[in-house]
Amino acid sequence: MATDKLRAWWAHRQGLDGTRRGSSAAAVLERTGWMRSVGGSAPYLGLFARAGLDRETVDADVARLAIHELPSARGCAYVLPSVDFELGLTVGAAAPAGELAAAEKYLGVTQAEIEQLCVTIADLLDGAGEPLAPAAIKDAAGPVVRNLGEAGRKRSTTTTLPLALGLLQARGDIRRVPVDGRLDQQRYGYVRWAPSPRGGLSDMDTARKELARRYFSWAAPASLKHFRWFSGFTATSAKKIAEQLELVPLDGTDLLLPEEIADEFAAFTVPAEPSYALLAGIDGVHLLHRDLPRLLADADVERPVPGGRAGETLGGQADPPSHVIVDRGRIAGLWEFDTETRKIVHKFFGEEDTALRETIARTEEFVRDQLGDARSFSLDSPKSRASRVADLRLSPR
């Protein structure tokens, strides 16, 4: 199987070829998959590249719960469309339950203690006229929130509050609200969620199968290894679920795809003209598989990482070292936003053309005027990014 066809197909299914232009944020997420943010700009960049959506539109969709950031697959927070709120919370419920079990085993916490704290938090939020930050909840709850001492500090669970908040979120009883309504930060308040999105999907086996069905519609052709990375399922569970979906194997590979798109994939051809997109390094085109070499041309697998250690290559990385420039699914360059010059600094792995320069200019304007910065994650800052920006400037073409 030609890798250029696979890459172009993945980009097509991800809507990076213009086919999602004008769609709503919820429609993009339904078709192309849930988006990670980790307090960075990835959702904004991804929705802008796919559908041309501005920040104001995305933030309005967050405010009216057309989309929302929720703990879901592997217990990680993703931005989901409303139709997937229940599914995301259901498949993510094992993470807070596991954290509570560990706290019971190692920190002397009891289920009854946490359940009582959950009741207290729910009552506090019922009586609040605005979202409450964790510090405000802790203060108002008083001694019901217990400090777990040095043992808790070593296990990164200093009080019982995060355990209760995690359970309440997974149950759909509360939700986090971004302090300023934006997805590219990690400062939240909590509110009650009424009515709760949890209700009908209580069967975990059904939820896991539904997650798999969605995943392979977003990411196929994909392997069981790819699906296990995204879902966090065991090898046995992933194999059993895939068998229920009756996926079609791609000859000569370990990749699988739904039967209903097999003919479309077979007939698909690589577009002749470039189709550029500037995306975050954790965009779904990479993160749905987290198999970076598959998105690199052979000539770029051994390309040195800008500013990396001696012998460090792009193909040897789990994730891109910077944001990415994608052309028909191939990672064709790297970029960062320099807040001092308010410009994009990039390294392209070939000859630049007019279409690329126009795409960079559009994205630069979007970041500068609407986002203010293009952070990779919550702790990314102009200072921490300075060396990456310098390395991209100095790196030879």
Coordinates of C-alpha atoms in Angstrom, one line a residue:
M1 CA 0.0 0.0 0.0
A2 CA 1.4 3.3 -1.1
T3 CA 2.0 5.5 1.9
D4 CA 1.3 8.7 0.0
K5 CA -2.3 7.4 -0.7
L6 CA -2.7 6.5 3.0
R7 CA -1.6 10.0 4.1
A8 CA -3.8 11.8 1.6
W9 CA -6.8 9.6 2.6
W10 CA -6.3 10.3 6.3
A11 CA -6.1 14.0 5.5
H12 CA -9.3 13.7 3.4
R13 CA -11.1 12.0 6.2
Q14 CA -9.8 14.6 8.6
G15 CA -11.3 17.4 6.4
L16 CA -7.9 18.9 5.7
D17 CA -8.7 19.1 2.0
G18 CA -11.4 21.7 2.2
T19 CA -14.3 19.3 2.4
R20 CA -15.4 20.5 5.9
R21 CA -15.2 24.2 4.9
G22 CA -18.3 26.0 6.4
S23 CA -19.2 23.2 8.8
S24 CA -20.1 23.8 12.4
A25 CA -17.6 22.9 15.1
A26 CA -19.9 20.0 16.3
A27 CA -20.2 18.7 12.7
V28 CA -16.4 18.7 12.3
L29 CA -15.8 16.9 15.6
E30 CA -18.5 14.3 14.7
R31 CA -16.9 13.6 11.3
T32 CA -13.2 13.9 12.1
G33 CA -12.9 13.0 15.8
W34 CA -12.5 14.4 19.2
M35 CA -9.8 17.0 19.7
R36 CA -7.2 17.3 22.5
S37 CA -6.4 20.7 23.9
V38 CA -4.3 20.3 27.1
G39 CA -4.8 24.0 27.6
G40 CA -3.3 24.8 24.2
S41 CA -4.5 26.1 20.8
A42 CA -5.0 22.8 19.1
P43 CA -8.8 22.9 18.9
Y44 CA -8.9 26.4 17.5
L45 CA -6.2 25.7 15.0
G46 CA -7.8 22.4 14.0
L47 CA -11.3 23.9 13.5
F48 CA -9.9 26.9 11.6
A49 CA -7.9 24.7 9.2
R50 CA -10.8 22.4 8.6
A51 CA -13.9 24.7 8.6
G52 CA -12.5 28.2 8.7
L53 CA -14.1 28.8 12.1
D54 CA -13.1 31.9 14.0
R55 CA -12.5 31.9 17.8
E56 CA -15.6 33.8 18.6
T57 CA -17.8 31.1 16.9
V58 CA -16.0 28.3 18.6
D59 CA -16.3 30.0 22.0
A60 CA -20.0 30.6 21.5
D61 CA -20.4 26.9 20.7
V62 CA -18.7 26.0 24.0
A63 CA -20.9 28.5 25.9
R64 CA -24.1 26.9 24.5
L65 CA -22.9 23.4 25.0
A66 CA -22.8 22.5 21.3
I67 CA -19.3 21.3 22.1
H68 CA -17.5 20.9 25.4
E69 CA -14.2 19.7 26.8
L70 CA -14.8 16.5 28.9
P71 CA -12.8 13.7 30.4
S72 CA -13.3 10.8 28.0
A73 CA -11.0 8.3 26.3
R74 CA -8.2 7.0 28.6
G75 CA -9.6 9.6 31.2
C76 CA -8.0 12.4 29.1
A77 CA -9.9 15.6 28.3
Y78 CA -11.1 16.0 24.7
V79 CA -13.3 18.5 23.0
L80 CA -16.5 16.6 22.1
P81 CA -19.7 17.4 20.1
S82 CA -22.9 17.3 22.2
V83 CA -24.0 14.0 20.7
D84 CA -20.9 12.3 22.2
F85 CA -21.1 13.8 25.7
E86 CA -22.6 10.7 27.2
L87 CA -20.3 8.3 25.3
G88 CA -17.2 10.3 26.3
L89 CA -18.1 10.4 29.9
T90 CA -19.0 6.7 30.0
V91 CA -15.7 5.4 28.4
G92 CA -13.7 7.8 30.6
A93 CA -15.4 6.8 33.9
A94 CA -12.8 4.1 34.7
A95 CA -10.1 6.7 35.3
P96 CA -11.6 8.5 38.3
A97 CA -12.8 5.2 39.6
G98 CA -9.2 3.9 39.4
E99 CA -7.9 7.0 41.1
L100 CA -10.3 6.5 44.0
A101 CA -9.4 2.8 44.3
A102 CA -5.7 3.8 44.5
A103 CA -6.5 6.4 47.1
E104 CA -8.4 3.8 49.2
K105 CA -5.5 1.4 49.0
Y106 CA -2.6 3.8 49.6
L107 CA -4.0 6.8 51.3
G108 CA -6.7 5.5 53.7
V109 CA -9.5 7.2 51.8
T110 CA -12.9 5.6 51.9
Q111 CA -15.7 5.4 49.4
A112 CA -18.2 6.7 51.9
E113 CA -16.0 9.7 52.6
I114 CA -15.8 10.7 48.9
E115 CA -19.5 10.1 48.4
Q116 CA -20.3 12.5 51.3
L117 CA -17.9 15.1 49.7
C118 CA -19.7 14.6 46.4
V119 CA -23.0 15.5 48.1
T120 CA -21.4 18.5 49.7
I121 CA -20.0 19.8 46.4
A122 CA -23.3 19.3 44.6
D123 CA -25.1 21.2 47.3
L124 CA -22.6 24.1 47.1
L125 CA -22.9 24.3 43.4
D126 CA -26.7 24.2 43.6
G127 CA -26.6 27.3 45.8
A128 CA -23.9 29.2 43.9
G129 CA -24.9 31.9 41.4
E130 CA -21.8 31.4 39.4
P131 CA -19.1 28.8 38.6
L132 CA -16.9 28.0 41.6
A133 CA -13.2 27.5 41.3
P134 CA -11.6 24.5 43.1
A135 CA -10.1 26.8 45.8
A136 CA -13.6 28.3 46.5
I137 CA -15.1 24.9 46.7
K138 CA -12.4 23.7 49.1
D139 CA -12.9 26.8 51.3
A140 CA -16.6 26.4 51.4
A141 CA -16.6 22.7 52.0
G142 CA -14.3 23.1 55.1
P143 CA -13.2 20.0 56.9
V144 CA -15.2 17.7 54.6
V145 CA -12.2 18.1 52.3
R146 CA -9.3 16.2 53.9
N147 CA -5.6 16.9 53.4
L148 CA -3.8 13.7 52.6
G149 CA -0.4 14.8 53.9
E150 CA 3.0 13.7 52.6
A151 CA 1.7 10.4 51.3
G152 CA -0.8 12.2 49.2
R153 CA 1.8 14.7 47.9
K154 CA 4.0 11.8 46.7
R155 CA 1.0 10.4 44.8
S156 CA 0.0 13.8 43.4
T157 CA -3.3 13.7 45.4
T158 CA -2.9 16.3 48.1
T159 CA -6.5 16.4 49.2
T160 CA -9.7 14.4 48.6
L161 CA -11.3 17.2 46.5
P162 CA -9.9 16.1 43.1
L163 CA -11.2 12.6 43.7
A164 CA -14.8 13.8 44.3
L165 CA -14.6 16.3 41.4
G166 CA -13.5 13.5 39.1
L167 CA -16.3 11.2 40.0
L168 CA -18.9 14.0 39.7
Q169 CA -17.6 14.9 36.2
A170 CA -17.7 11.3 35.1
R171 CA -21.2 10.9 36.3
G172 CA -22.3 14.0 34.4
D173 CA -23.4 15.7 37.6
I174 CA -21.0 18.7 37.2
R175 CA -18.9 20.2 34.4
R176 CA -16.0 22.5 34.2
V177 CA -16.5 25.9 32.7
P178 CA -13.5 27.8 31.3
V179 CA -12.9 31.0 33.4
D180 CA -12.8 33.2 30.3
G181 CA -14.7 30.9 28.0
R182 CA -11.6 29.9 26.1
L183 CA -10.3 26.4 25.4
D184 CA -6.6 27.4 25.3
Q185 CA -6.1 27.7 29.0
Q186 CA -6.7 25.5 32.1
R187 CA -8.4 27.8 34.6
Y188 CA -11.9 26.5 35.4
G189 CA -14.9 26.9 37.6
Y190 CA -17.5 24.2 38.2
V191 CA -21.3 24.2 37.8
R192 CA -24.0 21.7 38.2
W193 CA -25.0 19.9 35.0
A194 CA -28.8 19.6 34.6
P195 CA -30.1 17.7 33.0
S196 CA -27.1 15.3 33.2
P197 CA -25.9 13.9 29.8
R198 CA -25.5 10.5 31.5
G199 CA -28.5 8.3 31.5
G200 CA -29.1 5.7 28.8
L201 CA -25.6 4.5 28.0
S202 CA -24.9 2.5 31.2
D203 CA -23.6 -0.7 29.6
M204 CA -19.8 -0.4 29.3
D205 CA -19.5 -3.0 26.5
T206 CA -22.0 -1.1 24.4
A207 CA -20.0 2.1 25.0
R208 CA -16.7 0.5 24.1
K209 CA -18.1 -0.8 20.9
E210 CA -19.6 2.6 20.0
L211 CA -16.2 4.2 20.7
A212 CA -14.6 1.7 18.4
R213 CA -17.1 2.4 15.7
R214 CA -16.5 6.1 15.9
Y215 CA -12.7 5.7 16.0
F216 CA -12.5 3.6 12.8
S217 CA -14.8 6.1 11.0
W218 CA -12.4 8.9 12.0
A219 CA -9.0 7.2 11.7
A220 CA -9.3 4.1 9.4
P221 CA -7.3 2.5 8.0
A222 CA -5.9 2.0 11.5
S223 CA -4.4 -1.0 13.3
L224 CA -5.5 -2.5 16.6
K225 CA -2.3 -0.9 18.1
H226 CA -3.5 2.5 17.0
F227 CA -7.0 1.9 18.4
R228 CA -5.5 0.7 21.7
W229 CA -3.4 3.8 22.0
F230 CA -6.5 6.0 21.5
S231 CA -8.9 4.0 23.7
G232 CA -6.6 2.6 26.4
F233 CA -8.3 -0.8 26.0
T234 CA -6.4 -4.0 26.6
A235 CA -5.2 -6.1 23.6
T236 CA -7.8 -8.7 24.3
S237 CA -10.6 -6.2 24.6
A238 CA -9.6 -4.2 21.5
K239 CA -9.5 -7.4 19.4
K240 CA -12.9 -8.6 20.6
I241 CA -14.5 -5.3 19.9
A242 CA -12.9 -5.0 16.4
E243 CA -14.2 -8.4 15.6
Q244 CA -17.8 -7.3 16.4
L245 CA -17.4 -4.4 13.9
E246 CA -16.5 -6.8 11.1
L247 CA -13.7 -4.5 9.8
V248 CA -12.0 -5.2 6.5
P249 CA -8.2 -5.8 6.5
L250 CA -6.1 -3.8 4.1
D251 CA -4.0 -6.3 2.1
G252 CA -0.4 -6.5 3.1
T253 CA -0.8 -4.4 6.2
D254 CA -2.1 -4.7 9.8
L255 CA -4.6 -1.9 9.0
L256 CA -8.4 -2.2 9.2
L257 CA -11.3 -0.2 7.9
P258 CA -15.1 -0.3 8.0
E259 CA -16.6 -2.2 5.1
E260 CA -18.8 0.8 4.2
I261 CA -15.9 3.0 3.2
A262 CA -13.7 0.2 1.7
D263 CA -14.8 0.9 -1.9
E264 CA -14.4 4.7 -1.4
F265 CA -10.9 4.1 -0.1
A266 CA -10.0 1.8 -3.0
A267 CA -11.2 4.4 -5.6
F268 CA -9.5 7.3 -3.8
T269 CA -6.5 8.9 -5.6
V270 CA -3.9 11.4 -4.3
P271 CA -4.8 14.9 -5.3
A272 CA -2.3 16.4 -7.8
E273 CA -2.2 19.8 -6.2
P274 CA -0.9 20.6 -2.7
S275 CA -3.3 21.2 0.1
Y276 CA -1.7 22.9 3.1
A277 CA -2.8 23.2 6.7
L278 CA -1.0 24.6 9.7
L279 CA -2.0 22.5 12.7
A280 CA -1.0 21.8 16.3
G281 CA 1.4 19.0 17.0
I282 CA -1.3 17.1 18.8
D283 CA -3.9 17.5 16.0
G284 CA -5.9 14.4 15.3
V285 CA -4.2 13.8 12.0
H286 CA -1.3 12.7 14.2
L287 CA -2.8 11.9 17.6
L288 CA -5.5 9.5 16.5
H289 CA -2.8 7.0 15.6
R290 CA 0.3 8.5 17.4
D291 CA 2.5 6.9 14.9
L292 CA 4.6 9.8 13.6
P293 CA 6.8 8.1 10.9
R294 CA 3.6 7.2 8.9
L295 CA 3.1 10.9 8.3
L296 CA 6.7 11.6 7.2
A297 CA 8.2 11.1 3.7
D298 CA 11.1 8.7 3.6
A299 CA 13.5 11.6 3.1
D300 CA 12.2 13.2 6.3
V301 CA 12.3 10.3 8.7
E302 CA 16.0 10.8 9.3
R303 CA 15.8 14.6 9.2
P304 CA 17.5 16.1 12.3
V305 CA 15.2 17.5 15.0
P306 CA 15.7 21.3 14.9
G307 CA 17.8 22.1 18.0
G308 CA 17.7 18.4 19.0
R309 CA 20.6 16.3 20.4
A310 CA 23.1 14.8 18.1
G311 CA 21.5 11.9 16.2
E312 CA 18.0 12.8 17.2
T313 CA 15.7 12.5 14.1
L314 CA 12.0 13.3 13.4
G315 CA 11.2 9.7 12.7
G316 CA 12.4 8.8 16.2
Q317 CA 10.0 11.1 18.0
A318 CA 6.7 10.0 19.6
D319 CA 5.2 13.5 18.8
P320 CA 6.3 16.4 16.6
P321 CA 8.7 18.8 18.3
S322 CA 6.6 21.8 17.2
H323 CA 3.4 22.5 15.4
V324 CA 3.2 21.0 12.0
I325 CA 2.7 22.0 8.4
V326 CA 0.7 19.3 6.6
D327 CA 0.4 18.8 2.8
R328 CA -2.1 16.0 1.8
G329 CA -1.4 14.3 5.1
R330 CA 2.3 14.5 5.0
I331 CA 4.1 16.5 7.6
A332 CA 6.0 18.8 5.4
G333 CA 7.3 21.3 7.9
L334 CA 7.3 22.7 11.4
W335 CA 6.2 26.0 12.8
E336 CA 5.9 28.1 16.0
F337 CA 4.4 31.6 16.8
D338 CA 6.9 34.2 17.8
T339 CA 5.0 36.6 20.2
E340 CA 7.8 39.3 19.9
T341 CA 7.4 39.7 16.1
R342 CA 3.8 38.4 16.1
K343 CA 4.7 36.2 13.2
I344 CA 4.9 32.6 12.4
V345 CA 8.4 31.1 12.2
H346 CA 8.6 28.0 10.1
K347 CA 10.8 25.4 8.5
F348 CA 9.4 23.8 5.3
F349 CA 10.9 20.6 4.0
G350 CA 10.9 21.6 0.4
E351 CA 10.4 24.5 -2.1
E352 CA 7.8 27.0 -0.9
D353 CA 5.0 28.0 -3.3
T354 CA 2.3 30.7 -3.4
A355 CA -0.3 28.4 -1.8
L356 CA 1.9 27.6 1.2
R357 CA 2.7 31.3 1.7
E358 CA -1.0 32.2 1.6
T359 CA -1.9 29.4 4.1
I360 CA 0.8 30.7 6.5
A361 CA -0.4 34.2 6.1
R362 CA -4.0 33.3 6.9
T363 CA -3.0 31.2 9.9
E364 CA -0.7 34.0 11.1
E365 CA -3.5 36.5 11.0
F366 CA -5.8 34.1 12.8
V367 CA -3.3 33.5 15.6
R368 CA -2.2 37.1 15.9
D369 CA -5.7 38.7 15.9
Q370 CA -7.9 36.1 17.5
L371 CA -5.8 33.8 19.7
G372 CA -2.9 36.1 20.6
D373 CA -0.6 33.1 20.7
A374 CA -0.4 29.5 19.6
R375 CA 0.5 27.6 22.7
S376 CA 1.2 23.8 22.5
F377 CA -0.1 23.2 26.0
S378 CA -1.1 25.1 29.1
L379 CA 2.5 25.6 30.4
D380 CA 3.9 26.6 27.0
S381 CA 5.0 30.2 27.0
P382 CA 7.0 32.6 24.8
K383 CA 9.9 32.1 27.2
S384 CA 9.8 28.3 27.1
R385 CA 9.3 28.4 23.4
A386 CA 12.1 30.8 22.6
S387 CA 14.7 28.1 21.9
R388 CA 12.3 26.3 19.5
V389 CA 11.6 29.5 17.6
A390 CA 15.4 30.2 17.4
D391 CA 16.1 26.6 16.2
L392 CA 13.5 26.9 13.4
R393 CA 15.0 30.2 12.3
L394 CA 18.5 28.7 12.2
S395 CA 17.7 25.3 10.8
P396 CA 18.7 24.9 7.2
R397 CA 16.1 24.3 4.6

